[in-house]
Coordinates of C-alpha atoms in Angstrom, one line a residue:
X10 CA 10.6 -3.2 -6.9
X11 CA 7.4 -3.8 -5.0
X12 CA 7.1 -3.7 -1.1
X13 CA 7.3 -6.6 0.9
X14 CA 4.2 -7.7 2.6
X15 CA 3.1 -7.3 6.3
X16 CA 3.9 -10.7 7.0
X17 CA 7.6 -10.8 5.2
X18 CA 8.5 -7.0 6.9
X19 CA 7.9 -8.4 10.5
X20 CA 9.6 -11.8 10.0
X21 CA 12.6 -10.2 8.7
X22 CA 12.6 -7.7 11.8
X23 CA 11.9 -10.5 14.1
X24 CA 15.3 -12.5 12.7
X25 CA 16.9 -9.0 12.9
X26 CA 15.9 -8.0 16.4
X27 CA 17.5 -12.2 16.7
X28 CA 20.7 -11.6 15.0
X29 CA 21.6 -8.2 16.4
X30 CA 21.2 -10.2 19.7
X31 CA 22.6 -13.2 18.5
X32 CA 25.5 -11.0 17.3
X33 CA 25.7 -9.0 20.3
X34 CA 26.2 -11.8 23.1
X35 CA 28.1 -13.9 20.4
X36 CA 30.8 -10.4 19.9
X37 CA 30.8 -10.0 24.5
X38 CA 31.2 -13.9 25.2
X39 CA 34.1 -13.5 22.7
X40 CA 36.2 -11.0 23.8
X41 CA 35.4 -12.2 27.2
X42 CA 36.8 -15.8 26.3
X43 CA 39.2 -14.3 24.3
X44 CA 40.6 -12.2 27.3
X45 CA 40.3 -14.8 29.3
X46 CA 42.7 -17.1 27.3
X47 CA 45.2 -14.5 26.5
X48 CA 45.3 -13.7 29.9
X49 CA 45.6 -16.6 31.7
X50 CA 48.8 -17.5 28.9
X51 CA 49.9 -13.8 29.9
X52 CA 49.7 -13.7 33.9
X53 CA 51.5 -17.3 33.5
X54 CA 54.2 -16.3 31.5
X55 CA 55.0 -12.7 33.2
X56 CA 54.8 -14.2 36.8
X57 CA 57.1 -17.7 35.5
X58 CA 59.3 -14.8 34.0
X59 CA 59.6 -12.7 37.0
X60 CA 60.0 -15.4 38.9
X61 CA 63.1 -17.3 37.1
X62 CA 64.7 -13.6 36.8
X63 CA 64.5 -13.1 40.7
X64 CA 65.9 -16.1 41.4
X65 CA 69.2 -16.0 39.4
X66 CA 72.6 -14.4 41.3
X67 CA 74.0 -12.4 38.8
X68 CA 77.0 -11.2 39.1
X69 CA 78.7 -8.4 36.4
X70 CA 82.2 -10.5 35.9
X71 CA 79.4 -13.2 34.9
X72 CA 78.3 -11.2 31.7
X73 CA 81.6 -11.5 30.1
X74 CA 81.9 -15.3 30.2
X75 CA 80.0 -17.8 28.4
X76 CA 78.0 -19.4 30.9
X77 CA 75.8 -16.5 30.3
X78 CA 74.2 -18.1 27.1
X79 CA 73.5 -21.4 29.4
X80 CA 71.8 -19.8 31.9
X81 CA 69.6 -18.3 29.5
X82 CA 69.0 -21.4 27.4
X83 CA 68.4 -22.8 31.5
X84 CA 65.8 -19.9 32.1
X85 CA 64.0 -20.8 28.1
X86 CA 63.6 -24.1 29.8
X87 CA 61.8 -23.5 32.4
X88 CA 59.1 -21.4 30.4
X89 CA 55.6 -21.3 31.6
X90 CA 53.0 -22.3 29.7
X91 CA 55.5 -23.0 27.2
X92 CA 59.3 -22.5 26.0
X93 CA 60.4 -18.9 25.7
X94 CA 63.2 -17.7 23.7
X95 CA 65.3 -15.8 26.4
X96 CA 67.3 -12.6 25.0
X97 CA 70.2 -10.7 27.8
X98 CA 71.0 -6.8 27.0
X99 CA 74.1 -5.3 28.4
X100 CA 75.0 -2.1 27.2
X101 CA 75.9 -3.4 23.8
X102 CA 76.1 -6.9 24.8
X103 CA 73.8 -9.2 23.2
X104 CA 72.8 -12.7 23.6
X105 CA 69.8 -15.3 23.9
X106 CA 69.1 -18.8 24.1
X107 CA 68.2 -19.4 20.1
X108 CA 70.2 -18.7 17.5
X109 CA 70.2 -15.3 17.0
X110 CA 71.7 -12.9 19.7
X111 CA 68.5 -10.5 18.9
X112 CA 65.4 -10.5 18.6
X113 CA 62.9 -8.8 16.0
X114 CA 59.8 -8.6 17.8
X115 CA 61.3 -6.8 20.8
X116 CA 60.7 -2.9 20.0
X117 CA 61.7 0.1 21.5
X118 CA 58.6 1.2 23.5
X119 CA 59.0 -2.9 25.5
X120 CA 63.0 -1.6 26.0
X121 CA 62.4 1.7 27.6
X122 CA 59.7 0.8 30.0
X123 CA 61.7 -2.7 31.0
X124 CA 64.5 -0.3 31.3
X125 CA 62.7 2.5 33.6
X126 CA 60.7 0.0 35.5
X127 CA 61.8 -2.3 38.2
X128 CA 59.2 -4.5 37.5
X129 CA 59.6 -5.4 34.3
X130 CA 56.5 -4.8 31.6
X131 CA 55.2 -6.7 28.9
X132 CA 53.6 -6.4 25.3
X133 CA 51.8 -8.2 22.7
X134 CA 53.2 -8.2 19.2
X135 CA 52.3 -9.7 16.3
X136 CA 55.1 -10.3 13.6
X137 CA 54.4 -11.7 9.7
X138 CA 51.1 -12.7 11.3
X139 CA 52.4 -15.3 14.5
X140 CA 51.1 -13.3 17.8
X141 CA 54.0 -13.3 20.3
X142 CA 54.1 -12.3 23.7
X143 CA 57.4 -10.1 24.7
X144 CA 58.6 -9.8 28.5
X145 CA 61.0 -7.4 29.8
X146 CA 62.5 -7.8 33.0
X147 CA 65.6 -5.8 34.4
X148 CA 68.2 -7.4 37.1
X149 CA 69.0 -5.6 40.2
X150 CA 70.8 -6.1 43.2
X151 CA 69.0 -5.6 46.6
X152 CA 70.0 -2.7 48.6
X153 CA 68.9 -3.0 52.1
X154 CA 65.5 -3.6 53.1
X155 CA 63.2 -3.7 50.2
X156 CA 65.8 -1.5 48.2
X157 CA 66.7 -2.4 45.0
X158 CA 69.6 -1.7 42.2
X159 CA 69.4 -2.1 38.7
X160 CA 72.6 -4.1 37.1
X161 CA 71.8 -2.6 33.9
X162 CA 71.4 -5.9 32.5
X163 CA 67.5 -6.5 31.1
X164 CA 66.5 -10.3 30.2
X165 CA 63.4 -9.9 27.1
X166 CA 61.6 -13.4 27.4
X167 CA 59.7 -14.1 23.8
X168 CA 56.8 -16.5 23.4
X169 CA 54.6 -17.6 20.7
X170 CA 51.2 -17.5 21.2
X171 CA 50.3 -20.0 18.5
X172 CA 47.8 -22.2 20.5
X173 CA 46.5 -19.2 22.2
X174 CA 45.6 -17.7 18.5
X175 CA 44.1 -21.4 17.7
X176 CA 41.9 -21.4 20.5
X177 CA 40.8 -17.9 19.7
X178 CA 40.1 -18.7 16.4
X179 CA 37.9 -21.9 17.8
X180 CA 36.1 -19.6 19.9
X181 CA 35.3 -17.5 16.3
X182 CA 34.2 -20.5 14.8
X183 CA 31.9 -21.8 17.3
X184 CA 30.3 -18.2 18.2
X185 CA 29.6 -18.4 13.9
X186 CA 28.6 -22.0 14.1
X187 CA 26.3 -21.1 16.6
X188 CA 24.8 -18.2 15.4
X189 CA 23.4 -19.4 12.2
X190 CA 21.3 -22.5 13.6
X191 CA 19.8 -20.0 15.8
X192 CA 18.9 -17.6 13.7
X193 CA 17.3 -20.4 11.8
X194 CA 15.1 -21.7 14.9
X195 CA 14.4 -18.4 16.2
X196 CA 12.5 -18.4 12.0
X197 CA 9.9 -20.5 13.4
X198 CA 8.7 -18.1 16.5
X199 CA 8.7 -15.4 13.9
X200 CA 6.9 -17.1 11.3
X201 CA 4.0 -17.8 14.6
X202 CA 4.8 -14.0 15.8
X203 CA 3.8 -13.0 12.1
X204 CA 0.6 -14.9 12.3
X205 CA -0.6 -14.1 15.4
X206 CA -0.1 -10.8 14.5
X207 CA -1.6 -10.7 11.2
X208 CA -4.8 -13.2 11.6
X209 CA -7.0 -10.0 12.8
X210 CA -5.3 -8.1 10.2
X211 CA -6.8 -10.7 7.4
X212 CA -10.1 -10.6 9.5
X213 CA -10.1 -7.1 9.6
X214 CA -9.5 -6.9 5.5
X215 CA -12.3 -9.7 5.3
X216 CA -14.8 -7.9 7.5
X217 CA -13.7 -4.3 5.5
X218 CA -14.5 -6.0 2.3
X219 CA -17.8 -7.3 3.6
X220 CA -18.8 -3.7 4.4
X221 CA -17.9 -2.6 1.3
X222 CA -20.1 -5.0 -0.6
X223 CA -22.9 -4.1 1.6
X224 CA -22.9 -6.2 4.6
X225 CA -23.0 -3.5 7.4
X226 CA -23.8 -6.5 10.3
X227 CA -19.9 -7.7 9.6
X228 CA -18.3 -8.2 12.7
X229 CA -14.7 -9.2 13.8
X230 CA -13.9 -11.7 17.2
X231 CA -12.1 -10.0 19.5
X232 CA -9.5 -12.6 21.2
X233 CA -7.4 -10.6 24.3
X234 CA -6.8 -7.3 25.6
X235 CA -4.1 -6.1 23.9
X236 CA -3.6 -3.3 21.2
X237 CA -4.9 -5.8 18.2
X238 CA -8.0 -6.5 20.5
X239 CA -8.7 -3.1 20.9
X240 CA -8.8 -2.4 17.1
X241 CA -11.3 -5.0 16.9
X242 CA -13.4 -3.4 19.2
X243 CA -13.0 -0.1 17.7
X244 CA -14.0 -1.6 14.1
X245 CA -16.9 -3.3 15.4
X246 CA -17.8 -0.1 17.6
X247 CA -17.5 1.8 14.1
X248 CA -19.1 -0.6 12.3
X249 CA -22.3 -0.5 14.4
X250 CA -23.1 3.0 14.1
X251 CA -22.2 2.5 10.3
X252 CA -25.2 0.6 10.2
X253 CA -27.4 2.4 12.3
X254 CA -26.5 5.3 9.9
X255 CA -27.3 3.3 6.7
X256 CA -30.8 1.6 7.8
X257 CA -31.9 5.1 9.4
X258 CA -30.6 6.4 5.7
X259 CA -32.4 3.8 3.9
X260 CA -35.7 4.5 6.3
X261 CA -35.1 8.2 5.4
X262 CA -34.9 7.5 1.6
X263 CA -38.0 4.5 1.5
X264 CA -39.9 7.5 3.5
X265 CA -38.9 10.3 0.9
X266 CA -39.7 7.7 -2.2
X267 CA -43.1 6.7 -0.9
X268 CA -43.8 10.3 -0.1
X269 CA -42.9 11.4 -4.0
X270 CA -45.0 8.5 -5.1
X271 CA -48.1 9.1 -3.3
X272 CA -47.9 12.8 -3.8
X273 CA -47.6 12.3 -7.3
X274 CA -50.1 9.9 -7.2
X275 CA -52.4 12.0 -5.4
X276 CA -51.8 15.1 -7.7
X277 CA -52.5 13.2 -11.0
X278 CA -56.5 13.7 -10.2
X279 CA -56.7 17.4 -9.6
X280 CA -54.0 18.0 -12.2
X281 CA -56.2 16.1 -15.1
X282 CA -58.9 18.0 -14.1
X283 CA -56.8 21.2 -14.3
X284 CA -55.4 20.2 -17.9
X285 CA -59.0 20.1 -18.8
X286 CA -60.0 23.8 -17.6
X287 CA -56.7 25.2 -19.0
X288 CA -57.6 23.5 -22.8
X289 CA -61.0 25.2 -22.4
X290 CA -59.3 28.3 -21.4
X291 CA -56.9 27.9 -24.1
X292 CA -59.4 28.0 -26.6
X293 CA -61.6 31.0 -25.6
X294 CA -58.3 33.1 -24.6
X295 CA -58.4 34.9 -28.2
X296 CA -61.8 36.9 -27.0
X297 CA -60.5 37.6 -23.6
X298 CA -58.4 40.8 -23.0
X299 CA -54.9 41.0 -23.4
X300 CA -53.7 40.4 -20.0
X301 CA -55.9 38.3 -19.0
X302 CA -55.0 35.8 -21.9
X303 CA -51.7 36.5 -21.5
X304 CA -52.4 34.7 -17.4
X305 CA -54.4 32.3 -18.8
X306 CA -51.9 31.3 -20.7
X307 CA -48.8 31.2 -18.7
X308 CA -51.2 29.3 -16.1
X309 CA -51.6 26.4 -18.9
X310 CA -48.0 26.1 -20.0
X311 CA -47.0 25.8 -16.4
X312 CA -50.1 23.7 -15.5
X313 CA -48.8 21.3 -18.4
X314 CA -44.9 21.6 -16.9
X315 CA -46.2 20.1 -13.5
X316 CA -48.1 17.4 -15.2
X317 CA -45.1 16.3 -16.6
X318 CA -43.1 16.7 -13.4
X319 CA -45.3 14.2 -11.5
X320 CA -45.5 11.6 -14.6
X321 CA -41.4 11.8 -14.5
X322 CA -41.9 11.4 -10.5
X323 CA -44.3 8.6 -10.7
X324 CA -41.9 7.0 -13.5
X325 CA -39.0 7.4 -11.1
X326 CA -40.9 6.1 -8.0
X327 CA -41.4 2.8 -10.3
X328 CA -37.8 2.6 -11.0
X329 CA -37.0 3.0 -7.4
X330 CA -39.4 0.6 -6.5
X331 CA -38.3 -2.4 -8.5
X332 CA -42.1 -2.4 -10.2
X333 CA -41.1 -1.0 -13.7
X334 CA -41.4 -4.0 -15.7
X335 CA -40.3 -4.7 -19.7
X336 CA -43.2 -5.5 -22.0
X337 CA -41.5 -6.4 -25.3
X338 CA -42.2 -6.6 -28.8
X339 CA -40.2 -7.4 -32.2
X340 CA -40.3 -3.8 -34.1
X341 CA -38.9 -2.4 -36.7
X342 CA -36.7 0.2 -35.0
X343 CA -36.4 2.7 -37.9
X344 CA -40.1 3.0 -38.1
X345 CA -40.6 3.0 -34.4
X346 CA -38.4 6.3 -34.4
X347 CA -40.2 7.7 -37.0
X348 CA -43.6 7.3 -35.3
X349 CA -41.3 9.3 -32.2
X350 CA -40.3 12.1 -33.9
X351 CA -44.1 12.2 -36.0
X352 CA -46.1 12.1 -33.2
X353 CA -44.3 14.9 -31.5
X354 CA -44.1 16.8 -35.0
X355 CA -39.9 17.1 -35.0
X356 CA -39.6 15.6 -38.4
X357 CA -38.9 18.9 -40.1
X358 CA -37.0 19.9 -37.5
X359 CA -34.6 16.6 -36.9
X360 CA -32.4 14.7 -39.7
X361 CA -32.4 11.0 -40.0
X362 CA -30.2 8.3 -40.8
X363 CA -32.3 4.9 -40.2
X364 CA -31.7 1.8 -42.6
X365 CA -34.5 -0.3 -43.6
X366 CA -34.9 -3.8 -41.8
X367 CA -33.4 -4.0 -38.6
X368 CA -35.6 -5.5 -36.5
X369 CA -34.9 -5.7 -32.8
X370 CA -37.0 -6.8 -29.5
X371 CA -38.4 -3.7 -27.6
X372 CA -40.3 -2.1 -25.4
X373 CA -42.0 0.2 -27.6
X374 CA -43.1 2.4 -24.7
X375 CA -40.1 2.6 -22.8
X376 CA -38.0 2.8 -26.6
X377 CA -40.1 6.1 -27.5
X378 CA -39.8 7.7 -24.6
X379 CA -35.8 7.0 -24.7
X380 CA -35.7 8.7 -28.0
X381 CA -38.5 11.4 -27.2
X382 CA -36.3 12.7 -24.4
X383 CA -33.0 12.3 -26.0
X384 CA -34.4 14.6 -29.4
X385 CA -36.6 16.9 -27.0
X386 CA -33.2 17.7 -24.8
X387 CA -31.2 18.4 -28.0
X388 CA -34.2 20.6 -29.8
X389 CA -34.5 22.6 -26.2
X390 CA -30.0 22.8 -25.1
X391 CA -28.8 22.4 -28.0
X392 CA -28.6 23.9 -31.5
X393 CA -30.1 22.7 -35.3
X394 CA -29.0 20.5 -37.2
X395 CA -30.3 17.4 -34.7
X396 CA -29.2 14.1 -36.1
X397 CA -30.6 10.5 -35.5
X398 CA -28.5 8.1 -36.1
X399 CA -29.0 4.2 -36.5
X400 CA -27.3 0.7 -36.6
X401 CA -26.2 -2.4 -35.6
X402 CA -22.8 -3.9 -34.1
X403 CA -21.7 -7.1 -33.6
X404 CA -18.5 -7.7 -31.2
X405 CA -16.7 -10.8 -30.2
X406 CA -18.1 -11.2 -26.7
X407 CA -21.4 -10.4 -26.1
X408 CA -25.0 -10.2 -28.1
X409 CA -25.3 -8.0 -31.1
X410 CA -26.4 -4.4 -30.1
X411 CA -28.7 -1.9 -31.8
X412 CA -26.7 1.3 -31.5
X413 CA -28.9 4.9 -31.7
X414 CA -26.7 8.4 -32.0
X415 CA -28.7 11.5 -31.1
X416 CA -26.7 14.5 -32.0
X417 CA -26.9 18.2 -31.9
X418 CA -24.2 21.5 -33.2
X419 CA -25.4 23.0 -30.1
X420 CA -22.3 24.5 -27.5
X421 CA -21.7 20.9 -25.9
X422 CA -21.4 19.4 -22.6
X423 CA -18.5 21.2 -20.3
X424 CA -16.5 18.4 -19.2
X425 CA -17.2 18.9 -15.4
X426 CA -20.9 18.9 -16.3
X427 CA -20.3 14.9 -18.1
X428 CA -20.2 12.8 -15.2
X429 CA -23.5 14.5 -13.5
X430 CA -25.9 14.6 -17.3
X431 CA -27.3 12.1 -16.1
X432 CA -28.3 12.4 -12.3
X433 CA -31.6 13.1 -11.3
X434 CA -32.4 17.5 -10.9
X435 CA -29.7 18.1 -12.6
X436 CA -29.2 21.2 -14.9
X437 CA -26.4 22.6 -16.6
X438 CA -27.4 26.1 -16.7
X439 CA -24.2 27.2 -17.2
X440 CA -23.5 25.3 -20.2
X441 CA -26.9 25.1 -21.7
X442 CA -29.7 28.0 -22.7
X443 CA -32.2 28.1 -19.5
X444 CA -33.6 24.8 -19.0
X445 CA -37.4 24.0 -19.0
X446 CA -37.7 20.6 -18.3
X447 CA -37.9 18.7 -14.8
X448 CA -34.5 17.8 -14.3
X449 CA -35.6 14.1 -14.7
X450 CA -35.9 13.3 -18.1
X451 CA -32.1 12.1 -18.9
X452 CA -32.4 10.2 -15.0
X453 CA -35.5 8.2 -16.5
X454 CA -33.7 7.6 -20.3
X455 CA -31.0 5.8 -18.0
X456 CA -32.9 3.8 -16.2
X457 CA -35.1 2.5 -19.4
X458 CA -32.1 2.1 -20.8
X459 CA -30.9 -0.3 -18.2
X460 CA -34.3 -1.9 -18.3
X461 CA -33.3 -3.3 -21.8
X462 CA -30.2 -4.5 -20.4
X463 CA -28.0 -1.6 -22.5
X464 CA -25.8 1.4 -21.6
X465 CA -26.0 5.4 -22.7
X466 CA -22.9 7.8 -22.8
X467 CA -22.7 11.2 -23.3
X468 CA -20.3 13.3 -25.0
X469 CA -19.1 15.7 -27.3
X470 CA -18.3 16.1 -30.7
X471 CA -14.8 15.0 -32.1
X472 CA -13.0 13.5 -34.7
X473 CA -12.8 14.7 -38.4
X474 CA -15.8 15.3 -39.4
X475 CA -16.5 17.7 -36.0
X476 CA -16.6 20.8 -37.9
X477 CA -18.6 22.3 -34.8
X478 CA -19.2 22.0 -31.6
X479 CA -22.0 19.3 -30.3
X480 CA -23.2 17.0 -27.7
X481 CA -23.5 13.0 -29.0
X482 CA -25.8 11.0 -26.7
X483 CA -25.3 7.0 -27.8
X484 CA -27.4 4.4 -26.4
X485 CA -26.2 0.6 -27.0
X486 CA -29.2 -2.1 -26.7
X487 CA -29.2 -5.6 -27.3
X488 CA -31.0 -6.8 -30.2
X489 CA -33.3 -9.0 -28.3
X490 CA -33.5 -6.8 -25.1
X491 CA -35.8 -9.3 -22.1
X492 CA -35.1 -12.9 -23.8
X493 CA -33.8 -15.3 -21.4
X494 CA -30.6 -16.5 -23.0
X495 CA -31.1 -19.9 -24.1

C-alpha cells in the first residue's frame, strides 16, 4: 500500500490530537455526571434510610407479632427518591415489605458490615442487569449519653436504580452524539492547518524543480517568523550561493574554452610550418646517421600527434561554442564509406558489408570523420577482423534511420569503462593496448553525431554469433539528417 501524503498524514493527526481530546473530556464529564447522579440518588436514599430507622421505637416483644411487616411496608413508603423494598433480620427471623421474606441482592459482605457497624453501610449491586442500591442499617437502643446498643435486629432497605441507569445512559448518548459533529467541524481547521502548512512545502517543490531545470535565480516568499519561514530563508540563502557557484563555474569554463580555442588557434601557424620542416626532414632522414634519424623521426610522428590534438581542440571549441554548423548533401552512404576507408588506405585491413542504393542526407565532412574515428579506434584498441556494417530501419514512431555497425574481435569494453567511452580525455588503458590518440576523438564522433540529429552506443559483443570477444560501436542517423520536417 502506498503512503499517505503530507497533506492526508497531518489531517488525520489533527482529527486525532481532536478525538483523543474530544474523548478525553467526553470520558471525565462522564464519570463526573455519572457520580454525580448516582450520588445524589445514594446520599438521598442512605440519609432517608437512616433517618426512618432512628425514628422507629422498637421494642423485642414487637418482633414476634405481626405489625412488624406493617411497619416495614410503612418505612418502604416513605422511601426517598423513590419506594424501597424494606427487609427485617432477626436472628433467623425474616421478613420485608414485598412478597418475599428475603431478598437476593443482599449479600454477605452488606450483612457483616451492617452487622459490625452502628451506622449502617451501603452497596451497589447489580442483579440480571437492573442496578440496585442495598442499605443496611442495625437498630439499637441508646445507652446513656451518646451510648448506643445494638437490638440485633438489622433493616436492609433495597432500591432500584432504574432511572438513575437511564439517565446514565442519556449522559452516554449525548457525550457520543456530541463527539462526532465535532470531530467533523474540528475537519475544517485541519483541512486550513494542512494548507497553511503545506503552501511553502508546494513552493518549496516548485522553486526545487526550477533549480533543477536550470533556473538558479528561483526564489521562495517568506511570509512570518516561524520554523516554515525560516526554511525559506535558508533555501533562498542556499540557493544564492548556488548561483554564485554556477555563474563563477560557467565564467571559469567560458574562460577555459576560449583559452583552448585561441591556443589552438594560435598554434595552427607555427605547427603547419613545423609539419612542413618535419616532411623535409622525413625525406632526407635515410642519409642522416642512425640516431639522428631515429630523432628526426620521433620529432615528426609527435609533431603530427599535436597537430591533430589542436584540430580535435579547435573542433571541440566549435561544438562548445554553438558555431558547428551542418552542411548537407544527398550521398550515397556506401560509397561515402568507401572513399573513408580509401583515402586512409584501411580497405585491406577492414571488411565491409554496404548494400548498394541507400541514399541518405549528410554531411559528408562530419559523416567521414564519424567513420574515420570509429575504424581508426578499432584498427589502434582493438583486434582484426574490423567489420563495417550498413542499413536502414524503419520503426513505428519516428523517421527512418540509416544504422552503421563498426566492429572489432579485439578484448572489449570493461563494463565500468562503458558509460565514460565517450567523455572527452578519456582512455581505457586498462582495457585497451596503450592508446595514441588524443583522448578526443570518440567526444567529437558524439557530438557530429548529434549534429545529424542521431545517437551512438557502445558495447560489446553478444548473442549467437559472438564467437569472440569485441567492441560494437552503432550510430543511428536519420535518413534526411538537417531537413526541417514539413
Amino acid at each position: 500500500m502506498a503512503p499517505f501524503k503530507l497533506r492526508t498524514r497531518l489531517v488525520l493527526a489533527f482529527l486525532l490530537v481532536a478525538a483523543v481530546s474530544a474523548a478525553t473530556t467526553a470520558t471525565l464529564t462522564f464519570r463526573e455526571a455519572r457520580s454525580s447522579v448516582l450520588r445524589t440518588a445514594q446520599d438521598t436514599a442512605v440519609s432517608s434510610f437512616r433517618d426512618e430507622v432512628r425514628q422507629i421505637g422498637v421494642q423485642l416483644p414487637l418482633l414476634e407479632d405481626e405489625s412488624l411487616e406493617e411497619l416495614l411496608r410503612g418505612i418502604a413508603r416513605k422511601g426517598k427518591p423513590r419506594t424501597w423494598v424494606v427487609f427485617a433480620e432477626y436472628g433467623t427471623l425474616r421478613a420485608s415489605s414485598g412478597l418475599s421474606p428475603t431478598s437476593t441482592v443482599i449479600t454477605p459482605e452488606l450483612r457483616r458490615k451492617a452487622a459490625g457497624h452502628p451506622h449502617g453501610s451501603f452497596q451497589r449491586v447489580v442483579k440480571d442487569g437492573v442496578p440496585y442500591l442495598t442499605i443496611g442499617m442495625p437498630t439499637v437502643f441508646k445507652v446513656g449519653p451518646g451510648g448506643a446498643l445494638s437490638s440485633g435486629l438489622v433493616l436492609y432497605a433495597v432500591m432500584r436504580m432504574d432511572e438513575e441507569q437511564i439517565q446514565v445512559e442519556a449522559l452516554i448518548t449525548a457525550a457520543r452524539d456530541g463527539a462526532v459533529p465535532g470531530l467533523a467541524i474540528a475537519l475544517l481547521p485541519a483541512l486550513l492547518a494542512a494548507r497553511s502548512v503545506l503552501r511553502p512545502v508546494r513552493e518549496l517543490r516548485r522553486a526545487a524543480r526550477s533549480m533543477g531545470s536550470g533556473r538558479f535565480d528561483t526564489r521562495i516568499p517568506v511570509r512570518g517568523s516561524d520554523e516554515l519561514a525560516d526554511l525559506a530563508r535558508t533555501f533562498n540563502e542556499s540557493a544564492g550561493e548556488i548561483e554564485r557557484s554556477v555563474a563563477e563555474l560557467r565564467r571559469a569554463e567560458a574562460r577555459a574554452r576560449r583559452f583552448a580555442a585561441d591556443v589552438s588557434h594560435e598554434l595552427r601557424t607555427p605547427l603547419a610550418g613545423m609539419l612542413a620542416v618535419t616532411e623535409v626532414l622525413d625525406e632526407d632522414a635515410g642519409r642522416l646517421d642512425p640516431d639522428t634519424a631515429q630523432a628526426v623521426r620521433l620529432i615528426s610522428a609527435e609533431t603530427g600527434k599535436l597537430a591533430v590534438l589542436v584540430d580535435d581542440l579547435l573542433e571541440i571549441s566549435r561544438f562548445d561554442a554553438r558555431a558547428a554548423e551542418l552542411n548537407t548533401d544527398e550521398v550515397d552512404a556506401a560509397e561515402t564509406i568507401r572513399k573513408t576507408l580509401q583515402s586512409r588506405h584501411w580497405t585491406d585491413r577492414v571488411r565491409t558489408e554496404l548494400p548498394e542504393g541507400v541514399r541518405a542526407r549528410l554531411d559528408p565532412r562530419r559523416f567521414d570523420i564519424v567513420v574515420a574515428n570509429l575504424v581508426g579506434n578499432a584498427l589502434r584498441h582493438g583486434a582484426a577482423p574490423v567489420t563495417v556494417r550498413l542499413r536502414t530501419e524503419t520503426r513505428e514512431a519516428g523517421p527512418a534511420l540509416l544504422v552503421m555497425d563498426v566492429e572489432d574481435r579485439g578484448p572489449g569494453i570493461r563494463p565500468e569503462v562503458l558509460p565514460h567511452i565517450f567523455d572527452r580525455f578519456f582512455k581505457a588503458e586498462a582495457a585497451r593496448t596503450r592508446s595514441t590518440g588524443s583522448g578526443l576523438g570518440l567526444a567529437i564522433t558524439r557530438e557530429n553525431v548529434r549534429l545529424h540529429g542521431g545517437t551512438i552506443r557502445a558495447a560489446n559483443r553478444s548473442g549467437a554469433e559472438a564467437t569472440s570477444a569485441g567492441a560494437v560501436f552503432t550510430v543511428e542517423l536519420p535518413l534526411n539528417a538537417g531537413e526541417e520536417p514539413a
